[in-house]
XYZ file of C-alpha atoms in Angstrom:
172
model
C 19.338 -57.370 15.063
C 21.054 -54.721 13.219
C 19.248 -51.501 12.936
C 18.922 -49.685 9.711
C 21.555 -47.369 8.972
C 20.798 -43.897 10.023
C 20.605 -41.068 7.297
C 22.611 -38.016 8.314
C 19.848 -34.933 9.791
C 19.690 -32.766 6.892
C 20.251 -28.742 7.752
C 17.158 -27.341 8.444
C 16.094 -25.416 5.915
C 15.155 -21.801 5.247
C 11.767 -20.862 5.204
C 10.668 -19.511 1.287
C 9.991 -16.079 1.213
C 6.335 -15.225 0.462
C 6.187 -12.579 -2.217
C 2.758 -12.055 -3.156
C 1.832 -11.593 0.427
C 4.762 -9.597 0.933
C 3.621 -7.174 -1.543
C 0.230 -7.521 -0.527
C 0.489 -6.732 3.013
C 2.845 -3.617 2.239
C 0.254 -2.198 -0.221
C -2.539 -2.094 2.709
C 0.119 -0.250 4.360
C 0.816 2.099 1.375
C -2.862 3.088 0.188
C -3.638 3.547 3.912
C -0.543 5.535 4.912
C -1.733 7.894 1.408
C -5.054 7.439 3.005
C -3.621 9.036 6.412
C -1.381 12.009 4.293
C -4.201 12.647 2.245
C -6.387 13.255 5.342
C -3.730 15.279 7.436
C -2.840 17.224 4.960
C -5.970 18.232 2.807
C -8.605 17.610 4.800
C -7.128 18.766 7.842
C -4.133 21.504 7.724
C -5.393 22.884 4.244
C -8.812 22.472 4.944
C -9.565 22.213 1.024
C -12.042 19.586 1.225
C -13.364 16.761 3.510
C -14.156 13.094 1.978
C -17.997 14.016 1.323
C -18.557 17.461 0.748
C -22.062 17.112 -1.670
C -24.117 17.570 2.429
C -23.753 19.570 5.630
C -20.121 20.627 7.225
C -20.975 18.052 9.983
C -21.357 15.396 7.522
C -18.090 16.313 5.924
C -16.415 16.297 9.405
C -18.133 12.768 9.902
C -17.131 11.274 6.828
C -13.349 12.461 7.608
C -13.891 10.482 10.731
C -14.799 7.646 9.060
C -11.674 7.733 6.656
C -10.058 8.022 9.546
C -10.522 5.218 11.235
C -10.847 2.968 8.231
C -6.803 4.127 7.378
C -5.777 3.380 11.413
C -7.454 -0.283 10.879
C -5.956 -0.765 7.564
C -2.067 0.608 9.086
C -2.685 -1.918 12.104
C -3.888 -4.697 9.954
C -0.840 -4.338 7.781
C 1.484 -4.059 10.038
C 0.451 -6.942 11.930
C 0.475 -8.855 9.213
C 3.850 -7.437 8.039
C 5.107 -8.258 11.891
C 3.766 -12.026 11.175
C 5.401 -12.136 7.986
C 9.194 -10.853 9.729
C 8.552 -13.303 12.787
C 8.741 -16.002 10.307
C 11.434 -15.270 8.193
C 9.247 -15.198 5.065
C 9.280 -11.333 4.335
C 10.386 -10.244 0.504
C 12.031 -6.711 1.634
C 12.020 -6.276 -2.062
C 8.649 -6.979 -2.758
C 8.010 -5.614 0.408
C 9.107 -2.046 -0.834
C 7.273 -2.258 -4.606
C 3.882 -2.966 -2.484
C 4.426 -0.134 -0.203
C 4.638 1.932 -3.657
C 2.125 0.485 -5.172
C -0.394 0.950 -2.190
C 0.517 4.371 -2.257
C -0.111 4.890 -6.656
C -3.433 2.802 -5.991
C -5.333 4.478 -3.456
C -4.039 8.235 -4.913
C -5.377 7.274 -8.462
C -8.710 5.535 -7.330
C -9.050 8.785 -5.081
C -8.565 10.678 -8.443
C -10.319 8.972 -10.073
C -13.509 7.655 -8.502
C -13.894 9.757 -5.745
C -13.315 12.959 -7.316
C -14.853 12.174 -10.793
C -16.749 9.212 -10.642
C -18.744 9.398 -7.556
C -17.817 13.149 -7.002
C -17.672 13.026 -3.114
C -14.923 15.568 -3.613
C -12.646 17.615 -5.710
C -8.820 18.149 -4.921
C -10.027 22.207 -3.673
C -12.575 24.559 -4.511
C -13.393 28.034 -5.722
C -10.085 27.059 -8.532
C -9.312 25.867 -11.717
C -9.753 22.220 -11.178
C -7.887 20.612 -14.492
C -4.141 21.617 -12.637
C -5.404 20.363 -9.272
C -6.398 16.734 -11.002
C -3.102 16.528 -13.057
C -1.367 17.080 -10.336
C -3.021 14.215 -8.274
C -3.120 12.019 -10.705
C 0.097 12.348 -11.953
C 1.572 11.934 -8.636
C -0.758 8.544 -8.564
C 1.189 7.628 -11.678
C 4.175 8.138 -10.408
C 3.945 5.992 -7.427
C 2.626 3.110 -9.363
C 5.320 3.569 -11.874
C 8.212 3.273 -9.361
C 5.908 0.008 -7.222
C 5.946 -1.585 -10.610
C 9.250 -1.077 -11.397
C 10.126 -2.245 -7.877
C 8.147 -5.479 -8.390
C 9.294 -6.094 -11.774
C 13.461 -5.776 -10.237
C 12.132 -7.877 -6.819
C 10.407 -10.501 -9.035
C 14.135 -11.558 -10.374
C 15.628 -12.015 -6.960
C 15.768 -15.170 -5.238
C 12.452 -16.501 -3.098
C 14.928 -18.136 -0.674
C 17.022 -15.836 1.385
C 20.385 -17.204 1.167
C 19.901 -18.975 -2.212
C 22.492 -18.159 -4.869
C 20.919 -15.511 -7.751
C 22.145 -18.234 -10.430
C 19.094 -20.367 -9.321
C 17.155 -18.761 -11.226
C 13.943 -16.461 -11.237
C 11.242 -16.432 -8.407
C 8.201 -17.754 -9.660
């Protein structure tokens, strides 16, 4: 018996680059490394507010605790996950870098925005003029997310496979 001709093994192929997650995963890592500055830097070194000032010094002290330790779980998660992603050759660097960005924009703004105004478990400082402190903040917020979606809106025309030619079109 003759056995049926055998097909030549085809290369193996590259793995497709996973964007949304990509982006995803970098943005835990963005709003909880602004979560981590934010903390060091005003709640700590300045000493211009904690995360819930409307109760007791201790309480404030607490709640800094607690933001604490919910932005060291979110930079582990996401760096797990962005370890995962880089162990099997499915990381978007680009989109990668506009998540990071956006992270960062996200969690300054909803800080501006909720926490201080909405829910008022803080302002930026106290004792000043508040209207320079929350320009400031938010404008840096706007910033951020300006340059993450600029980022994503570049990454999103690069290629999904690495090593695929940029005249194959568009990632979808």
């Amino acid at each position: 018996m003759t056995e049926p001709a055998r097909r030549p093994a085809a290369p193996p192929s590259r793995p497709r680059l996973q964007t949304r997650r990509s982006t995803a995963v970098c943005a835990l890592i963005g709003a909880a490394l602004m979560a981590a500055v934010d903390e060091i830097v005003f709640h700590q070194l300045l000493n211009w507010h904690h995360f819930y000032d409307r109760s007791t010094p201790s309480i404030g002290l607490l709640s800094d605790g607690l933001l604490h330790t919910a932005e060291l779980l979110g930079l582990v998660t996401g760096f797990v996950l962005y370890a995962d992603l880089r162990r099997r050759g499915t990381l978007s660097p680009a989109h990668a870098r506009a998540g990071l960005f956006l992270g960062l924009g996200a969690f300054q703004l909803f800080d501006g925005v909720v926490d201080h105004k909405v829910l008022r478990t803080h302002q930026v400082r106290y004792g000043v003029e508040l209207l320079p402190y929350d320009l400031a903040w938010n404008a840096a917020a706007l910033v951020l997310l300006a340059i993450g979606a600029a980022l994503y809106a570049r990454a999103a025309r690069t290629p999904r496979t690495p090593g695929r030619p940029e005249s194959a079109g568009p990632a979808r």
